[in-house]
CSV table of C-alpha atoms in Angstrom, one decimal:
chain,number,residue,atom,x,y,z
A,2,MET,CA,69.8,61.0,138.4
A,3,LYS,CA,68.4,63.5,135.9
A,4,ILE,CA,68.0,67.2,136.8
A,5,ASP,CA,66.1,69.5,134.4
A,6,LYS,CA,68.0,72.7,133.7
A,7,LYS,CA,64.9,74.8,133.9
A,8,HIS,CA,65.0,74.3,137.7
A,9,LEU,CA,68.6,75.6,137.8
A,10,LEU,CA,68.0,79.1,136.2
A,11,ASN,CA,69.7,81.9,137.9
A,12,TYR,CA,67.1,84.5,138.3
A,13,SER,CA,69.5,86.9,140.0
A,14,ILE,CA,71.1,87.4,136.6
A,15,LEU,CA,68.0,86.9,134.3
A,16,LEU,CA,65.7,89.4,136.1
A,17,PRO,CA,68.2,92.3,136.1
A,18,TYR,CA,68.9,91.6,132.4
A,19,LEU,CA,65.1,91.7,131.6
A,20,VAL,CA,64.6,94.9,133.6
A,21,LEU,CA,67.5,96.6,131.9
A,22,SER,CA,66.4,95.4,128.5
A,23,VAL,CA,62.8,96.7,129.0
A,24,LEU,CA,64.2,100.0,130.4
A,25,GLY,CA,66.3,100.2,127.3
A,26,LEU,CA,63.3,99.9,125.0
A,27,ILE,CA,61.6,102.8,126.9
A,28,ILE,CA,64.8,104.9,126.6
A,29,VAL,CA,65.2,104.2,122.9
A,30,TYR,CA,61.7,105.3,122.3
A,31,SER,CA,62.3,108.5,124.5
A,32,THR,CA,65.5,109.4,122.7
A,33,THR,CA,64.4,108.7,119.1
A,34,SER,CA,60.6,109.5,118.8
A,35,ALA,CA,61.0,113.3,118.7
A,36,THR,CA,63.5,113.2,115.9
A,37,LEU,CA,61.5,110.7,113.9
A,38,ILE,CA,58.4,112.8,114.2
A,39,GLN,CA,60.4,115.8,113.1
A,40,TYR,CA,61.4,114.1,109.9
A,41,GLY,CA,58.0,112.7,109.3
A,42,GLY,CA,58.6,109.1,110.4
A,43,SER,CA,56.8,106.9,112.8
A,44,PRO,CA,57.8,107.6,116.4
A,45,PHE,CA,57.9,103.8,117.0
A,46,ARG,CA,60.2,102.8,114.3
A,47,SER,CA,63.4,102.6,116.3
A,48,VAL,CA,61.9,101.0,119.3
A,49,LEU,CA,60.2,98.4,117.1
A,50,ASN,CA,63.5,97.6,115.5
A,51,GLN,CA,65.0,97.4,118.9
A,52,GLY,CA,62.2,95.1,120.1
A,53,ILE,CA,62.8,92.7,117.2
A,54,PHE,CA,66.4,92.4,118.2
A,55,TRP,CA,65.4,91.8,121.8
A,56,ILE,CA,62.9,88.9,120.8
A,57,VAL,CA,65.9,87.4,118.8
A,58,SER,CA,68.1,87.9,121.8
A,59,LEU,CA,65.7,86.1,124.1
A,60,LEU,CA,65.5,83.2,121.7
A,61,ALA,CA,69.4,83.2,121.6
A,62,ILE,CA,69.5,83.0,125.4
A,63,TRP,CA,67.0,80.1,125.4
A,64,PHE,CA,69.0,78.3,122.7
A,65,ILE,CA,72.4,78.8,124.3
A,66,TYR,CA,71.0,77.8,127.8
A,67,ARG,CA,69.8,74.5,126.3
A,68,LEU,CA,73.2,73.7,124.8
A,69,LYS,CA,75.5,71.2,126.3
A,70,LEU,CA,78.8,72.9,127.5
A,71,ASN,CA,80.7,70.4,125.4
A,72,PHE,CA,79.6,72.3,122.4
A,73,LEU,CA,81.3,75.5,123.7
A,74,LYS,CA,84.5,73.5,124.5
A,75,ASN,CA,84.7,72.1,120.9
A,76,SER,CA,87.8,73.4,119.3
A,77,ARG,CA,86.3,72.9,115.8
A,78,VAL,CA,83.3,75.1,116.6
A,79,LEU,CA,85.5,77.8,118.2
A,80,THR,CA,87.9,77.8,115.2
A,81,ALA,CA,85.1,78.0,112.7
A,82,ALA,CA,83.6,81.1,114.7
A,83,MET,CA,87.0,82.7,114.8
A,84,LEU,CA,87.7,82.3,111.1
A,85,ILE,CA,84.3,83.6,110.2
A,86,GLU,CA,85.0,86.6,112.4
A,87,VAL,CA,88.2,87.4,110.6
A,88,VAL,CA,86.5,87.2,107.2
A,89,LEU,CA,83.7,89.5,108.4
A,90,LEU,CA,86.1,92.0,109.8
A,91,LEU,CA,88.1,92.1,106.5
A,92,ILE,CA,84.9,92.6,104.6
A,93,ALA,CA,83.8,95.4,106.9
A,94,ARG,CA,87.1,97.1,106.6
A,95,PHE,CA,87.7,96.9,102.9
A,96,PHE,CA,84.4,96.3,101.1
A,97,THR,CA,81.9,98.5,102.9
A,98,GLN,CA,81.1,102.2,102.7
A,99,GLU,CA,82.5,104.6,105.2
A,100,VAL,CA,80.0,105.8,107.8
A,101,ASN,CA,80.9,108.8,110.1
A,102,GLY,CA,84.6,108.4,109.2
A,103,ALA,CA,84.8,104.7,109.8
A,104,HIS,CA,84.1,101.3,108.3
A,105,GLY,CA,82.6,98.5,110.2
A,106,TRP,CA,78.9,97.9,109.2
A,107,ILE,CA,78.0,95.2,106.8
A,108,VAL,CA,74.6,95.8,105.2
A,109,ILE,CA,72.6,93.0,103.6
A,110,GLY,CA,69.2,94.3,102.5
A,111,PRO,CA,67.3,95.6,105.6
A,112,ILE,CA,69.8,93.9,107.9
A,113,SER,CA,73.0,95.4,109.1
A,114,PHE,CA,75.5,94.2,111.6
A,115,GLN,CA,78.9,95.1,113.1
A,116,PRO,CA,81.4,92.3,113.3
A,117,ALA,CA,83.5,94.2,115.9
A,118,GLU,CA,80.6,93.8,118.4
A,119,TYR,CA,80.5,90.0,118.1
A,120,LEU,CA,84.3,89.8,118.5
A,121,LYS,CA,84.0,90.8,122.1
A,122,ILE,CA,82.2,87.6,123.2
A,123,ILE,CA,84.3,85.5,120.8
A,124,MET,CA,87.5,86.8,122.4
A,125,VAL,CA,86.1,85.8,125.9
A,126,TRP,CA,85.2,82.4,124.6
A,127,PHE,CA,88.5,81.9,122.8
A,128,LEU,CA,90.7,83.1,125.8
A,129,ALA,CA,88.8,81.0,128.3
A,130,PHE,CA,89.2,77.9,126.1
A,131,THR,CA,92.9,78.5,125.6
A,132,PHE,CA,93.9,79.3,129.2
A,133,ALA,CA,91.7,76.6,130.6
A,134,ARG,CA,93.6,74.0,128.5
A,135,LYS,CA,96.9,75.4,129.9
A,136,GLN,CA,96.0,75.4,133.7
A,137,LYS,CA,98.3,72.6,134.6
A,138,LEU,CA,101.2,74.2,132.7
A,139,ILE,CA,100.4,77.6,134.3
A,140,GLU,CA,100.5,76.0,137.8
A,141,THR,CA,103.9,74.5,137.0
A,142,TYR,CA,105.6,77.1,134.8
A,143,ASP,CA,103.7,80.3,135.4
A,144,TYR,CA,104.2,82.8,132.5
A,145,GLN,CA,106.2,80.3,130.5
A,146,ALA,CA,103.1,78.2,130.0
A,147,LEU,CA,101.6,80.9,127.9
A,148,THR,CA,104.7,81.5,125.8
A,149,ARG,CA,105.8,77.9,125.0
A,150,ARG,CA,104.2,78.1,121.6
A,151,ARG,CA,105.9,80.1,118.9
A,152,TRP,CA,104.4,83.5,117.7
A,153,PHE,CA,103.1,81.8,114.6
A,154,PRO,CA,101.2,78.6,114.8
A,155,ARG,CA,102.7,75.6,112.8
A,156,ASN,CA,99.7,75.7,110.4
A,157,TRP,CA,97.0,78.2,109.7
A,158,SER,CA,94.3,75.8,110.5
A,159,ASP,CA,95.5,76.0,114.2
A,160,LEU,CA,94.6,79.4,115.4
A,161,ARG,CA,94.8,78.7,119.1
A,162,ASP,CA,97.9,80.8,119.7
A,163,TRP,CA,96.2,83.5,121.9
A,164,ARG,CA,98.8,86.2,121.2
A,165,LEU,CA,98.6,86.0,117.4
A,166,TYR,CA,94.9,85.9,117.3
A,167,SER,CA,94.4,88.7,119.9
A,168,LEU,CA,96.8,91.1,118.1
A,169,LEU,CA,95.3,90.2,114.7
A,170,MET,CA,91.8,90.9,115.9
A,171,ILE,CA,92.6,94.1,117.8
A,172,ALA,CA,94.6,95.4,114.8
A,173,LEU,CA,91.6,94.7,112.4
A,174,VAL,CA,89.1,96.5,114.7
A,175,ALA,CA,91.5,99.5,115.2
A,176,ALA,CA,92.1,99.8,111.6
A,177,GLN,CA,88.4,100.3,110.7
A,178,PRO,CA,89.0,102.5,112.8
A,179,ASP,CA,86.9,101.5,115.9
A,180,LEU,CA,89.0,102.6,118.8
A,181,GLY,CA,86.1,102.2,121.3
A,182,ASN,CA,85.6,98.4,120.7
A,183,ALA,CA,89.4,98.0,120.3
A,184,ALA,CA,89.8,99.5,123.8
A,185,ILE,CA,87.1,97.2,125.2
A,186,ILE,CA,88.7,94.1,123.7
A,187,VAL,CA,92.2,95.1,124.9
A,188,LEU,CA,90.9,95.7,128.5
A,189,THR,CA,89.0,92.4,128.3
A,190,VAL,CA,92.1,90.5,127.2
A,191,ILE,CA,93.9,92.0,130.2
A,192,ILE,CA,91.2,90.8,132.5
A,193,MET,CA,91.2,87.3,131.0
A,194,TYR,CA,94.9,87.3,131.2
A,195,SER,CA,94.8,88.3,134.9
A,196,VAL,CA,92.2,85.6,135.8
A,197,SER,CA,94.1,82.9,134.0
A,198,GLY,CA,96.2,82.0,137.0
A,199,VAL,CA,99.4,83.8,135.9
A,200,ALA,CA,101.3,85.5,138.8
A,201,TYR,CA,100.2,89.0,139.5
A,202,LYS,CA,103.7,90.4,138.7
A,203,TRP,CA,103.1,89.8,135.0
A,204,PHE,CA,99.7,91.4,135.1
A,205,SER,CA,100.9,94.5,137.0
A,206,THR,CA,103.8,94.8,134.6
A,207,ILE,CA,101.5,94.8,131.5
A,208,LEU,CA,99.1,97.2,133.2
A,209,THR,CA,101.9,99.6,134.0
A,210,LEU,CA,103.2,99.4,130.5
A,211,ILE,CA,99.7,100.2,129.0
A,212,VAL,CA,99.2,103.1,131.4
A,213,GLY,CA,102.7,104.4,130.5
A,214,LEU,CA,102.2,104.2,126.8
A,215,SER,CA,98.8,105.8,127.0
A,216,SER,CA,100.2,108.7,129.1
A,217,LEU,CA,103.0,109.0,126.5
A,218,PHE,CA,100.5,109.0,123.7
A,219,LEU,CA,98.3,111.7,125.2
A,220,GLY,CA,101.3,113.7,126.1
A,221,THR,CA,102.6,113.6,122.5
A,222,ILE,CA,99.3,114.7,121.2
A,223,ALA,CA,99.2,117.7,123.7
A,224,VAL,CA,102.7,118.8,122.7
A,225,VAL,CA,102.6,118.1,118.8
A,226,GLY,CA,99.0,119.3,118.5
A,227,VAL,CA,95.8,117.6,117.2
A,228,LYS,CA,96.1,119.1,113.8
A,229,ASN,CA,99.5,117.8,113.1
A,230,MET,CA,98.5,114.4,114.5
A,231,ALA,CA,95.5,114.4,112.2
A,232,LYS,CA,97.8,114.2,109.2
A,233,ILE,CA,98.7,110.6,110.2
A,234,PRO,CA,96.7,108.0,108.2
A,235,VAL,CA,93.7,106.5,110.0
A,236,PHE,CA,94.2,109.0,112.9
A,237,GLY,CA,92.3,111.8,111.2
A,238,TYR,CA,88.9,110.3,112.2
A,239,VAL,CA,89.7,110.4,115.9
A,240,ALA,CA,91.7,113.7,115.9
A,241,LYS,CA,88.5,115.7,116.7
A,242,ARG,CA,87.7,113.5,119.6
A,243,PHE,CA,91.1,114.2,121.1
A,244,SER,CA,90.6,117.9,120.5
A,245,ALA,CA,87.3,117.9,122.3
A,246,TYR,CA,88.9,115.8,125.2
A,247,PHE,CA,91.5,118.4,125.9
A,248,ASN,CA,89.0,121.4,125.7
A,249,PRO,CA,85.4,120.8,124.4
A,250,PHE,CA,84.5,124.5,124.8
A,251,LYS,CA,87.3,125.7,122.5
A,252,ASP,CA,85.4,124.6,119.3
A,253,LEU,CA,81.7,124.5,120.2
A,254,THR,CA,80.6,124.3,116.6
A,255,ASP,CA,82.7,121.4,115.6
A,256,SER,CA,85.1,119.2,117.6
A,257,GLY,CA,83.7,120.1,121.0
A,258,HIS,CA,80.0,120.3,120.1
A,259,GLN,CA,79.1,116.7,121.2
A,260,LEU,CA,81.0,116.6,124.5
A,261,ALA,CA,79.9,120.2,125.5
A,262,ASN,CA,76.2,119.3,124.8
A,263,SER,CA,76.7,116.2,126.9
A,264,TYR,CA,77.8,118.3,129.8
A,265,TYR,CA,74.8,120.6,129.3
A,266,ALA,CA,72.4,117.6,129.3
A,267,MET,CA,73.9,116.3,132.6
A,268,SER,CA,73.7,119.8,134.1
A,269,ASN,CA,70.0,120.2,133.0
A,270,GLY,CA,69.2,116.9,134.8
A,271,GLY,CA,70.2,118.0,138.3
A,272,TRP,CA,69.2,115.5,141.1
A,273,PHE,CA,65.8,114.4,139.9
A,274,GLY,CA,65.8,115.2,136.1
A,275,MET,CA,63.4,116.9,133.8
A,276,GLY,CA,61.1,113.9,133.4
A,277,LEU,CA,61.1,111.0,130.9
A,278,GLY,CA,60.7,112.4,127.4
A,279,ASN,CA,61.5,116.0,128.4
A,280,SER,CA,65.1,116.2,127.4
A,281,ILE,CA,66.1,119.4,125.5
A,282,GLU,CA,69.5,118.1,124.2
A,283,LYS,CA,68.0,115.1,122.3
A,284,ARG,CA,66.1,117.5,120.1
A,285,GLY,CA,68.9,118.0,117.6
A,286,TYR,CA,71.5,119.6,120.0
A,287,LEU,CA,73.3,116.4,121.1
A,288,PRO,CA,74.3,114.2,118.2
A,289,GLU,CA,74.2,110.4,118.8
A,290,ALA,CA,71.9,111.0,121.7
A,291,HIS,CA,70.3,107.5,121.3
A,292,THR,CA,73.6,105.6,121.1
A,293,ASP,CA,77.0,106.8,122.3
A,294,PHE,CA,75.6,109.7,124.6
A,295,VAL,CA,72.4,108.0,125.7
A,296,PHE,CA,73.4,108.1,129.3
A,297,SER,CA,73.7,111.9,129.2
A,298,ILE,CA,70.1,111.9,128.2
A,299,VAL,CA,69.3,109.4,130.9
A,300,ILE,CA,70.8,111.9,133.5
A,301,GLU,CA,68.9,114.8,131.9
A,302,GLU,CA,65.5,113.1,132.0
A,303,LEU,CA,65.8,110.9,135.2
A,304,GLY,CA,68.4,113.0,137.1
A,305,LEU,CA,71.5,111.9,138.9
A,306,ILE,CA,69.4,109.8,141.3
A,307,GLY,CA,67.7,107.9,138.5
A,308,ALA,CA,71.0,107.4,136.8
A,309,ILE,CA,72.7,106.1,139.9
A,310,MET,CA,69.8,103.6,140.4
A,311,ILE,CA,70.4,102.3,136.8
A,312,LEU,CA,74.1,102.1,137.3
A,313,ALA,CA,73.5,100.2,140.6
A,314,LEU,CA,71.3,97.6,138.7
A,315,VAL,CA,74.0,97.2,136.0
A,316,PHE,CA,76.8,96.8,138.7
A,317,PHE,CA,74.5,94.3,140.5
A,318,LEU,CA,74.3,92.3,137.3
A,319,ILE,CA,78.0,92.3,136.7
A,320,LEU,CA,78.7,91.2,140.3
A,321,ARG,CA,76.3,88.4,140.1
A,322,ILE,CA,77.9,87.3,136.8
A,323,MET,CA,81.4,87.5,138.4
A,324,ASN,CA,80.1,85.6,141.4
A,325,VAL,CA,79.3,82.7,139.1
A,326,GLY,CA,82.9,82.8,137.9
A,327,LEU,CA,84.4,83.0,141.3
A,328,LYS,CA,82.3,80.0,142.5
A,329,ALA,CA,82.9,77.8,139.4
A,330,ARG,CA,85.2,74.9,139.8
A,331,ASP,CA,85.9,74.3,136.1
A,332,PRO,CA,88.5,76.7,134.8
A,333,PHE,CA,86.7,77.2,131.5
A,334,ASN,CA,83.5,78.0,133.2
A,335,SER,CA,85.2,80.3,135.7
A,336,MET,CA,87.0,82.4,133.0
A,337,ILE,CA,84.0,82.7,130.7
A,338,ALA,CA,81.9,84.2,133.6
A,339,LEU,CA,84.7,86.5,134.7
A,340,GLY,CA,85.4,87.5,131.1
A,341,VAL,CA,81.7,88.3,130.4
A,342,GLY,CA,81.5,90.4,133.6
A,343,GLY,CA,84.7,92.2,132.8
A,344,MET,CA,83.6,92.9,129.3
A,345,ILE,CA,80.3,94.5,130.4
A,346,LEU,CA,82.2,96.5,133.0
A,347,MET,CA,84.7,97.8,130.6
A,348,GLN,CA,81.9,98.8,128.2
A,349,VAL,CA,80.3,100.8,131.0
A,350,PHE,CA,83.6,102.4,131.9
A,351,VAL,CA,84.5,103.4,128.3
A,352,ASN,CA,81.0,104.9,127.7
A,353,ILE,CA,80.7,106.7,131.0
A,354,GLY,CA,84.3,107.9,130.6
A,355,GLY,CA,83.6,109.2,127.1
A,356,ILE,CA,80.5,111.2,128.0
A,357,SER,CA,82.0,112.7,131.1
A,358,GLY,CA,85.3,113.6,129.5
A,359,LEU,CA,87.3,111.3,131.7
A,360,ILE,CA,88.7,109.6,128.5
A,361,PRO,CA,88.5,110.5,124.9
A,362,SER,CA,85.0,109.8,123.4
A,363,THR,CA,85.2,106.5,121.5
A,364,GLY,CA,81.7,105.9,120.2
A,365,VAL,CA,80.8,103.0,122.4
A,366,THR,CA,77.2,102.3,123.3
A,367,PHE,CA,76.0,101.9,126.9
A,368,PRO,CA,75.0,98.3,127.7
A,369,PHE,CA,71.2,97.5,127.2
A,370,LEU,CA,70.1,101.3,127.2
A,371,SER,CA,71.6,102.5,123.8
A,372,GLN,CA,69.8,101.8,120.5
A,373,GLY,CA,71.7,99.1,118.8
A,374,GLY,CA,70.4,95.6,118.0
A,375,ASN,CA,73.9,94.1,117.5
A,376,SER,CA,75.1,95.3,121.0
A,377,LEU,CA,72.0,94.0,122.6
A,378,LEU,CA,72.3,90.6,120.9
A,379,VAL,CA,76.0,90.2,121.9
A,380,LEU,CA,75.2,91.1,125.5
A,381,SER,CA,72.3,88.6,125.4
A,382,VAL,CA,74.5,85.9,124.1
A,383,ALA,CA,77.0,86.5,126.8
A,384,ILE,CA,74.2,86.3,129.4
A,385,GLY,CA,73.2,83.0,127.8
A,386,PHE,CA,76.7,81.7,128.3
A,387,VAL,CA,76.8,82.5,131.9
A,388,LEU,CA,73.3,81.2,132.7
A,389,ASN,CA,74.3,77.8,131.0
A,390,ILE,CA,77.5,77.7,132.9
A,391,ASP,CA,75.9,78.5,136.3
A,392,ALA,CA,73.2,75.8,135.7
A,393,ASN,CA,75.8,73.2,134.8
A,394,GLU,CA,78.0,74.1,137.9
A,395,LYS,CA,74.9,73.7,140.1
A,396,ARG,CA,73.9,70.4,138.5
A,397,GLU,CA,77.5,69.0,139.0
A,398,SER,CA,77.4,70.2,142.6
A,399,ILE,CA,74.0,68.4,143.2
A,400,LEU,CA,75.2,65.3,141.6
A,401,GLU,CA,78.4,65.2,143.7
A,402,GLU,CA,76.4,65.8,146.9
A,403,ALA,CA,74.0,63.0,145.9
A,404,GLU,CA,77.0,60.7,145.2
A,405,GLU,CA,78.5,61.5,148.6
A,406,GLN,CA,75.3,60.8,150.3
A,407,TYR,CA,74.9,57.5,148.5
A,408,GLN,CA,78.4,56.4,149.4
A,409,SER,CA,77.8,57.5,153.0
A,410,GLN,CA,74.7,55.4,153.2
A,411,ILE,CA,76.5,52.4,151.7
A,412,ASN,CA,79.3,52.8,154.2
A,413,SER,CA,76.9,53.0,157.1
A,414,ALA,CA,75.0,50.0,156.0
A,415,ALA,CA,78.3,48.0,155.7
A,416,GLU,CA,79.3,49.0,159.2
A,417,THR,CA,76.0,47.9,160.7
């Protein structure tokens, strides 16, 4: 029995993705056109670049959806992707120019990409592959199943030890420094760990440890002072962000300028906003209005009501993705979907937390809405993974039902 995958497409995931992507193109134009005109450029330059990435993203979704899942479960393919990612992160850190106090962008002619963005989906893929292979051990030995291997693999061609690779990747991203993506990866790893089947006591212990260390870290900064902490290597880049986190209005011309203007933008928006394209803060007052702080401009132009509707659509997409993971019977499929949903959720949390002052600003883009072709492409690849997994789960279910009906008919015929 042959079932065409095009009839199994999950439109409750695809349609919200398409709506958010188109809305993102509109917001990219709104947040960049005025500045481009001011500097004598074409107002459509940024949105055209984003549109090209979106077309590539749609092709990526189509290609991934057509793949057989055995390709994603191939250890050689995964290992190759991981090794390439390590090389790219090293190149980004040590052989690229510093931009805004950090390394991370690799520029090849007119094309630039950020390896840390692609690491997020690779980590979900890698941990799902690793934990799915250990499900029987986890059922029997619980936490011991994930610690039976030594900290260092027996040979460097075997990079399947999840602790070694996770720590290595997080360290490389944090050293750039890109604390925003590092935080998302850490939180995603925790989610993947928690859905792997390990008893809740281990997850709660790790979460308590992270919260405790974070509180100790922030308390140390508050006591020692940001200026003294800035003398520590690598930390100098993020010192101003912590200064703004504690009191953005203390230094409006420097460290607190961005967060304070984010507050002004959200205040200007009120309930119903100033109207699409009518933002004041995007006209040179709020830096990174088209990337890190794009949601502040969304609130200013569309108001709190419009922002809530967008957030509701994002959360609907996340819930539909996680629903695929909850219903999946294959452990690999389940963890991929739950990991993707968790990854998007953590990116929303880190971005909204940064623009609202709930957590220090980390320079993370808002999913689908911020300008950033790499971010859009990574999210699209993740959506492609989930759509493929959902279609395969549906096909397996249909085949099993057909087999059961066929056996039932045979048994009935035998009885008569």
